[in-house]
Amino acid sequence: MINLYFIGSAGSGKSSLTNAFFGWMENQRYDAITVNLDPGIENAPYVPDVDIRDWVKLDDVIKEYGVGPNGAQIIAADLLALNIDEMKDIIESFEADYVIFDTPGQMELFVLRQSGKFLIDTLGADQSIIGFLYDPIISKTPSGFISLMLQAASVQMRFNVPFLNILPKSDLLKDDEREKIINWSRNIMDLEDDIHNEVPTMQSQLSIEFLLALKSFGASQNIIPASSTYGSGMEDIYNTVQQIYYGGEDLSKD
């Protein structure tokens, strides 16, 4: 069983990608389930097989603790840990090959709260992988791309599990924009050249120092362009996960 967690900033397309990747898995006759970890999600594009809202409802938290929506999200994230054993039993009862996790819209609720790491560890860090979503609009500029690289590196350091970078909503980009972003993920020297051309000297030097640190950390790795609208990139995500955990061997089909 592989636990695949989609993590990214609000609006990056986690729920849409969860839906698209699950649909692709179904079409390929691979065994997968979806898990919603966002207690505040509304109108999800998929019907989760396991849903945190069965244990924690945001409206109930607001009423019980007398907090606003933001405070309720924080409390709900911590309450998740109290129900993790029951959730684990239900997830394991499906005996699925892939468990696809849609994490909270506000990334910090999962990444920075102890409950997020506790969940990954409890469900099995040794069988987990994170798909980090790069916002395509922010990624269009060198400085924006570097800022997302820093976010990705902090997530990778926080959870210390296998990691892949995904460019969702890539259909919103022009062909040359998409290709430039892909090239930046593969060639830091090109990214360094472009940052010189974008920002003043002092800021460019700071960005370059960040780049050098990220390079030594090993944060530079290929990014997978994907589109939930057109279904592109799903096979690449699957193949990358299979390569990491099974040496590229395919799953058996139902």
mmCIF file of C-alpha atoms in Angstrom:
data_model
loop_
_atom_site.group_PDB
_atom_site.id
_atom_site.type_symbol
_atom_site.label_atom_id
_atom_site.label_comp_id
_atom_site.label_asym_id
_atom_site.label_seq_id
_atom_site.Cartn_x
_atom_site.Cartn_y
_atom_site.Cartn_z
ATOM 1 C CA MET A 1 0.000 0.000 0.000
ATOM 2 C CA ILE A 2 1.389 3.383 -1.062
ATOM 3 C CA ASN A 3 0.233 6.541 0.701
ATOM 4 C CA LEU A 4 0.408 9.443 -1.765
ATOM 5 C CA TYR A 5 -0.087 12.871 -0.183
ATOM 6 C CA PHE A 6 -0.824 15.859 -2.415
ATOM 7 C CA ILE A 7 0.476 18.987 -0.655
ATOM 8 C CA GLY A 8 0.476 22.562 -1.919
ATOM 9 C CA SER A 9 -0.701 26.083 -1.257
ATOM 10 C CA ALA A 10 -4.380 27.034 -1.290
ATOM 11 C CA GLY A 11 -5.715 27.022 -4.832
ATOM 12 C CA SER A 12 -2.862 24.965 -6.259
ATOM 13 C CA GLY A 13 -5.269 22.217 -7.322
ATOM 14 C CA LYS A 14 -4.896 19.439 -4.740
ATOM 15 C CA SER A 15 -8.530 18.318 -4.797
ATOM 16 C CA SER A 16 -8.737 18.425 -8.586
ATOM 17 C CA LEU A 17 -5.527 16.423 -8.878
ATOM 18 C CA THR A 18 -6.792 13.910 -6.323
ATOM 19 C CA ASN A 19 -9.898 13.450 -8.447
ATOM 20 C CA ALA A 20 -7.982 13.249 -11.731
ATOM 21 C CA PHE A 21 -5.341 10.823 -10.499
ATOM 22 C CA PHE A 22 -7.938 8.594 -8.852
ATOM 23 C CA GLY A 23 -9.963 8.591 -12.069
ATOM 24 C CA TRP A 24 -6.874 7.642 -14.060
ATOM 25 C CA MET A 25 -6.102 4.810 -11.631
ATOM 26 C CA GLU A 26 -9.658 3.526 -11.987
ATOM 27 C CA ASN A 27 -9.479 3.659 -15.783
ATOM 28 C CA GLN A 28 -6.266 1.642 -15.656
ATOM 29 C CA ARG A 29 -7.990 -0.856 -13.334
ATOM 30 C CA TYR A 30 -5.562 -0.188 -10.496
ATOM 31 C CA ASP A 31 -6.861 -0.418 -6.941
ATOM 32 C CA ALA A 32 -6.927 3.004 -5.248
ATOM 33 C CA ILE A 33 -8.954 4.950 -2.694
ATOM 34 C CA THR A 34 -9.179 8.635 -1.775
ATOM 35 C CA VAL A 35 -8.900 10.198 1.677
ATOM 36 C CA ASN A 36 -10.009 13.760 2.426
ATOM 37 C CA LEU A 37 -8.046 15.412 5.238
ATOM 38 C CA ASP A 38 -9.608 18.873 4.868
ATOM 39 C CA PRO A 39 -12.472 19.372 7.364
ATOM 40 C CA GLY A 40 -13.424 22.638 5.679
ATOM 41 C CA ILE A 41 -13.676 21.445 2.087
ATOM 42 C CA GLU A 42 -16.900 22.194 0.231
ATOM 43 C CA ASN A 43 -18.041 20.790 -3.094
ATOM 44 C CA ALA A 44 -15.133 18.387 -3.521
ATOM 45 C CA PRO A 45 -14.870 17.075 -7.100
ATOM 46 C CA TYR A 46 -14.747 13.483 -5.828
ATOM 47 C CA VAL A 47 -16.510 11.361 -3.216
ATOM 48 C CA PRO A 48 -13.857 10.393 -0.640
ATOM 49 C CA ASP A 49 -13.696 6.799 0.521
ATOM 50 C CA VAL A 50 -12.458 8.026 3.897
ATOM 51 C CA ASP A 51 -13.368 11.522 5.071
ATOM 52 C CA ILE A 52 -12.045 13.448 8.083
ATOM 53 C CA ARG A 53 -15.452 15.164 8.234
ATOM 54 C CA ASP A 54 -16.900 11.904 9.532
ATOM 55 C CA TRP A 55 -14.989 12.644 12.750
ATOM 56 C CA VAL A 56 -14.404 16.401 12.727
ATOM 57 C CA LYS A 57 -16.846 18.953 11.310
ATOM 58 C CA LEU A 58 -15.696 22.551 11.082
ATOM 59 C CA ASP A 59 -19.077 23.988 12.092
ATOM 60 C CA ASP A 60 -19.109 21.810 15.211
ATOM 61 C CA VAL A 61 -15.613 22.975 16.165
ATOM 62 C CA ILE A 62 -16.639 26.622 15.741
ATOM 63 C CA LYS A 63 -19.649 26.141 18.025
ATOM 64 C CA GLU A 64 -17.874 24.031 20.656
ATOM 65 C CA TYR A 65 -14.715 26.113 20.991
ATOM 66 C CA GLY A 66 -16.133 29.548 20.184
ATOM 67 C CA VAL A 67 -13.565 30.314 17.512
ATOM 68 C CA GLY A 68 -13.681 31.648 13.974
ATOM 69 C CA PRO A 69 -13.087 29.650 10.783
ATOM 70 C CA ASN A 70 -9.296 30.028 10.916
ATOM 71 C CA GLY A 71 -9.066 28.996 14.549
ATOM 72 C CA ALA A 72 -11.400 26.093 13.855
ATOM 73 C CA GLN A 73 -9.094 24.863 11.081
ATOM 74 C CA ILE A 74 -6.175 24.792 13.512
ATOM 75 C CA ILE A 75 -8.143 22.957 16.193
ATOM 76 C CA ALA A 76 -9.547 20.513 13.630
ATOM 77 C CA ALA A 77 -6.029 19.737 12.416
ATOM 78 C CA ASP A 78 -5.029 18.771 15.946
ATOM 79 C CA LEU A 79 -8.238 16.803 16.560
ATOM 80 C CA LEU A 80 -7.308 14.665 13.578
ATOM 81 C CA ALA A 81 -4.652 12.967 15.708
ATOM 82 C CA LEU A 82 -7.294 11.742 18.165
ATOM 83 C CA ASN A 83 -9.017 9.722 15.451
ATOM 84 C CA ILE A 84 -5.997 8.429 13.585
ATOM 85 C CA ASP A 85 -6.186 4.827 14.846
ATOM 86 C CA GLU A 86 -9.783 4.408 13.704
ATOM 87 C CA MET A 87 -8.982 6.068 10.391
ATOM 88 C CA LYS A 88 -5.997 3.768 9.927
ATOM 89 C CA ASP A 89 -8.140 0.674 10.483
ATOM 90 C CA ILE A 90 -10.682 1.839 7.907
ATOM 91 C CA ILE A 91 -8.004 2.706 5.338
ATOM 92 C CA GLU A 92 -6.282 -0.642 5.763
ATOM 93 C CA SER A 93 -9.593 -2.493 5.433
ATOM 94 C CA PHE A 94 -9.778 -1.414 1.775
ATOM 95 C CA GLU A 95 -6.504 -3.231 1.035
ATOM 96 C CA ALA A 96 -5.874 -0.770 -1.801
ATOM 97 C CA ASP A 97 -2.582 -0.453 -3.653
ATOM 98 C CA TYR A 98 -2.719 3.355 -3.543
ATOM 99 C CA VAL A 99 -4.215 5.661 -0.920
ATOM 100 C CA ILE A 100 -4.494 9.202 -2.316
ATOM 101 C CA PHE A 101 -4.627 11.907 0.358
ATOM 102 C CA ASP A 102 -6.113 15.335 -0.309
ATOM 103 C CA THR A 103 -4.529 17.537 2.367
ATOM 104 C CA PRO A 104 -6.004 20.775 3.801
ATOM 105 C CA GLY A 105 -6.225 23.828 1.568
ATOM 106 C CA GLN A 106 -4.013 25.816 3.923
ATOM 107 C CA MET A 107 -0.764 23.914 3.589
ATOM 108 C CA GLU A 108 0.642 24.997 6.948
ATOM 109 C CA LEU A 109 -2.198 23.222 8.793
ATOM 110 C CA PHE A 110 -0.807 19.899 7.633
ATOM 111 C CA VAL A 111 2.885 20.694 7.253
ATOM 112 C CA LEU A 112 3.596 22.733 10.387
ATOM 113 C CA ARG A 113 1.194 21.192 12.902
ATOM 114 C CA GLN A 114 2.511 18.113 14.679
ATOM 115 C CA SER A 115 -0.653 16.227 13.703
ATOM 116 C CA GLY A 116 0.448 16.111 10.049
ATOM 117 C CA LYS A 117 3.732 14.382 10.785
ATOM 118 C CA PHE A 118 2.024 12.154 13.338
ATOM 119 C CA LEU A 119 -0.477 11.040 10.694
ATOM 120 C CA ILE A 120 2.192 10.187 8.124
ATOM 121 C CA ASP A 121 4.266 8.326 10.705
ATOM 122 C CA THR A 122 1.274 6.423 12.072
ATOM 123 C CA LEU A 123 0.030 5.376 8.644
ATOM 124 C CA GLY A 124 3.546 4.379 7.635
ATOM 125 C CA ALA A 125 6.273 6.811 6.596
ATOM 126 C CA ASP A 126 8.099 3.911 4.949
ATOM 127 C CA GLN A 127 5.247 3.540 2.462
ATOM 128 C CA SER A 128 4.520 7.232 1.941
ATOM 129 C CA ILE A 129 5.391 9.720 -0.778
ATOM 130 C CA ILE A 130 4.610 13.416 -1.115
ATOM 131 C CA GLY A 131 3.533 15.066 -4.326
ATOM 132 C CA PHE A 132 4.279 18.772 -3.917
ATOM 133 C CA LEU A 133 2.222 21.038 -6.165
ATOM 134 C CA TYR A 134 3.892 24.076 -7.709
ATOM 135 C CA ASP A 135 1.381 26.852 -8.377
ATOM 136 C CA PRO A 136 1.711 27.417 -12.147
ATOM 137 C CA ILE A 137 1.189 31.181 -11.992
ATOM 138 C CA ILE A 138 3.790 31.756 -9.275
ATOM 139 C CA SER A 139 6.161 29.394 -11.098
ATOM 140 C CA LYS A 140 6.268 31.577 -14.211
ATOM 141 C CA THR A 141 8.948 33.900 -12.820
ATOM 142 C CA PRO A 142 12.411 32.819 -11.633
ATOM 143 C CA SER A 143 11.937 34.401 -8.193
ATOM 144 C CA GLY A 144 8.496 32.812 -7.833
ATOM 145 C CA PHE A 145 9.857 29.423 -8.827
ATOM 146 C CA ILE A 146 12.669 29.703 -6.287
ATOM 147 C CA SER A 147 10.190 30.622 -3.537
ATOM 148 C CA LEU A 148 8.255 27.440 -4.311
ATOM 149 C CA MET A 149 11.485 25.440 -4.321
ATOM 150 C CA LEU A 150 12.087 26.722 -0.788
ATOM 151 C CA GLN A 151 8.578 25.692 0.259
ATOM 152 C CA ALA A 152 9.075 22.262 -1.260
ATOM 153 C CA ALA A 153 12.416 21.840 0.502
ATOM 154 C CA SER A 154 10.877 22.734 3.874
ATOM 155 C CA VAL A 155 8.106 20.167 3.338
ATOM 156 C CA GLN A 156 10.631 17.532 2.312
ATOM 157 C CA MET A 157 12.788 18.256 5.368
ATOM 158 C CA ARG A 158 9.749 18.220 7.651
ATOM 159 C CA PHE A 159 8.486 14.777 6.650
ATOM 160 C CA ASN A 160 11.621 13.060 5.320
ATOM 161 C CA VAL A 161 9.806 10.750 2.901
ATOM 162 C CA PRO A 162 10.216 10.272 -0.876
ATOM 163 C CA PHE A 163 9.183 13.344 -2.805
ATOM 164 C CA LEU A 164 8.085 14.380 -6.271
ATOM 165 C CA ASN A 165 7.404 17.817 -7.738
ATOM 166 C CA ILE A 166 4.236 18.379 -9.766
ATOM 167 C CA LEU A 167 3.214 21.317 -11.949
ATOM 168 C CA PRO A 168 -0.610 21.126 -11.847
ATOM 169 C CA LYS A 169 -2.889 23.162 -14.101
ATOM 170 C CA SER A 170 -0.076 23.173 -16.656
ATOM 171 C CA ASP A 171 -2.707 23.701 -19.360
ATOM 172 C CA LEU A 172 -3.054 27.283 -18.064
ATOM 173 C CA LEU A 173 0.494 28.013 -19.204
ATOM 174 C CA LYS A 174 1.716 28.835 -22.670
ATOM 175 C CA ASP A 175 3.955 26.192 -24.206
ATOM 176 C CA ASP A 176 7.102 28.283 -23.799
ATOM 177 C CA GLU A 177 6.242 29.089 -20.165
ATOM 178 C CA ARG A 178 5.697 25.435 -19.366
ATOM 179 C CA GLU A 179 8.927 24.364 -21.057
ATOM 180 C CA LYS A 180 10.910 27.053 -19.242
ATOM 181 C CA ILE A 181 9.613 25.877 -15.857
ATOM 182 C CA ILE A 182 10.451 22.275 -16.706
ATOM 183 C CA ASN A 183 13.940 23.350 -17.746
ATOM 184 C CA TRP A 184 14.444 25.286 -14.497
ATOM 185 C CA SER A 185 13.649 22.121 -12.550
ATOM 186 C CA ARG A 186 16.351 20.265 -14.457
ATOM 187 C CA ASN A 187 19.022 22.917 -14.867
ATOM 188 C CA ILE A 188 19.758 25.242 -11.966
ATOM 189 C CA MET A 189 22.352 27.115 -14.013
ATOM 190 C CA ASP A 190 19.662 28.263 -16.452
ATOM 191 C CA LEU A 191 17.518 29.349 -13.511
ATOM 192 C CA GLU A 192 20.478 31.272 -12.106
ATOM 193 C CA ASP A 193 20.976 33.060 -15.422
ATOM 194 C CA ASP A 194 17.303 34.001 -15.609
ATOM 195 C CA ILE A 195 17.190 35.324 -12.043
ATOM 196 C CA HIS A 196 19.997 37.746 -12.931
ATOM 197 C CA ASN A 197 17.825 39.143 -15.691
ATOM 198 C CA GLU A 198 14.708 39.477 -13.538
ATOM 199 C CA VAL A 199 15.607 41.239 -10.311
ATOM 200 C CA PRO A 200 18.059 43.859 -8.970
ATOM 201 C CA THR A 201 21.554 42.761 -8.016
ATOM 202 C CA MET A 202 21.027 42.454 -4.247
ATOM 203 C CA GLN A 203 17.879 40.362 -4.596
ATOM 204 C CA SER A 204 19.404 38.243 -7.331
ATOM 205 C CA GLN A 205 22.399 37.494 -5.112
ATOM 206 C CA LEU A 206 20.103 36.395 -2.294
ATOM 207 C CA SER A 207 18.153 34.189 -4.702
ATOM 208 C CA ILE A 208 21.384 32.650 -5.969
ATOM 209 C CA GLU A 209 22.478 31.880 -2.400
ATOM 210 C CA PHE A 210 19.147 30.150 -1.858
ATOM 211 C CA LEU A 211 19.715 28.201 -5.061
ATOM 212 C CA LEU A 212 23.142 27.031 -3.943
ATOM 213 C CA ALA A 213 21.703 25.883 -0.619
ATOM 214 C CA LEU A 214 18.876 24.065 -2.382
ATOM 215 C CA LYS A 215 21.326 22.431 -4.760
ATOM 216 C CA SER A 216 23.461 21.121 -1.891
ATOM 217 C CA PHE A 217 20.276 19.904 -0.202
ATOM 218 C CA GLY A 218 19.375 17.991 -3.355
ATOM 219 C CA ALA A 219 16.098 19.837 -3.770
ATOM 220 C CA SER A 220 16.496 20.256 -7.511
ATOM 221 C CA GLN A 221 14.654 17.498 -9.332
ATOM 222 C CA ASN A 222 12.479 17.137 -12.378
ATOM 223 C CA ILE A 223 8.983 18.563 -12.192
ATOM 224 C CA ILE A 224 6.041 16.654 -13.662
ATOM 225 C CA PRO A 225 3.628 18.810 -15.696
ATOM 226 C CA ALA A 226 0.032 17.723 -15.172
ATOM 227 C CA SER A 227 -3.479 18.833 -16.032
ATOM 228 C CA SER A 228 -6.526 17.668 -14.110
ATOM 229 C CA THR A 229 -8.702 19.097 -16.881
ATOM 230 C CA TYR A 230 -7.152 17.017 -19.650
ATOM 231 C CA GLY A 231 -5.779 14.141 -17.581
ATOM 232 C CA SER A 232 -2.206 14.668 -18.720
ATOM 233 C CA GLY A 233 0.684 13.793 -16.426
ATOM 234 C CA MET A 234 -1.198 11.139 -14.439
ATOM 235 C CA GLU A 235 0.782 8.288 -15.955
ATOM 236 C CA ASP A 236 4.017 10.156 -15.258
ATOM 237 C CA ILE A 237 3.054 10.565 -11.594
ATOM 238 C CA TYR A 238 2.222 6.874 -11.368
ATOM 239 C CA ASN A 239 5.427 5.795 -13.120
ATOM 240 C CA THR A 240 7.542 7.975 -10.833
ATOM 241 C CA VAL A 241 5.960 6.522 -7.696
ATOM 242 C CA GLN A 242 6.369 2.996 -9.042
ATOM 243 C CA GLN A 243 10.015 3.682 -9.861
ATOM 244 C CA ILE A 244 10.682 4.908 -6.327
ATOM 245 C CA TYR A 245 8.996 2.026 -4.528
ATOM 246 C CA TYR A 246 8.979 -0.897 -6.940
ATOM 247 C CA GLY A 247 11.831 -0.210 -9.340
ATOM 248 C CA GLY A 248 9.356 0.641 -12.099
ATOM 249 C CA GLU A 249 7.420 -2.620 -11.866
ATOM 250 C CA ASP A 250 3.754 -2.231 -12.789
ATOM 251 C CA LEU A 251 0.888 -2.995 -10.416
ATOM 252 C CA SER A 252 -1.339 -5.955 -11.116
ATOM 253 C CA LYS A 253 -4.741 -4.930 -12.446
ATOM 254 C CA ASP A 254 -8.134 -5.932 -11.073
#
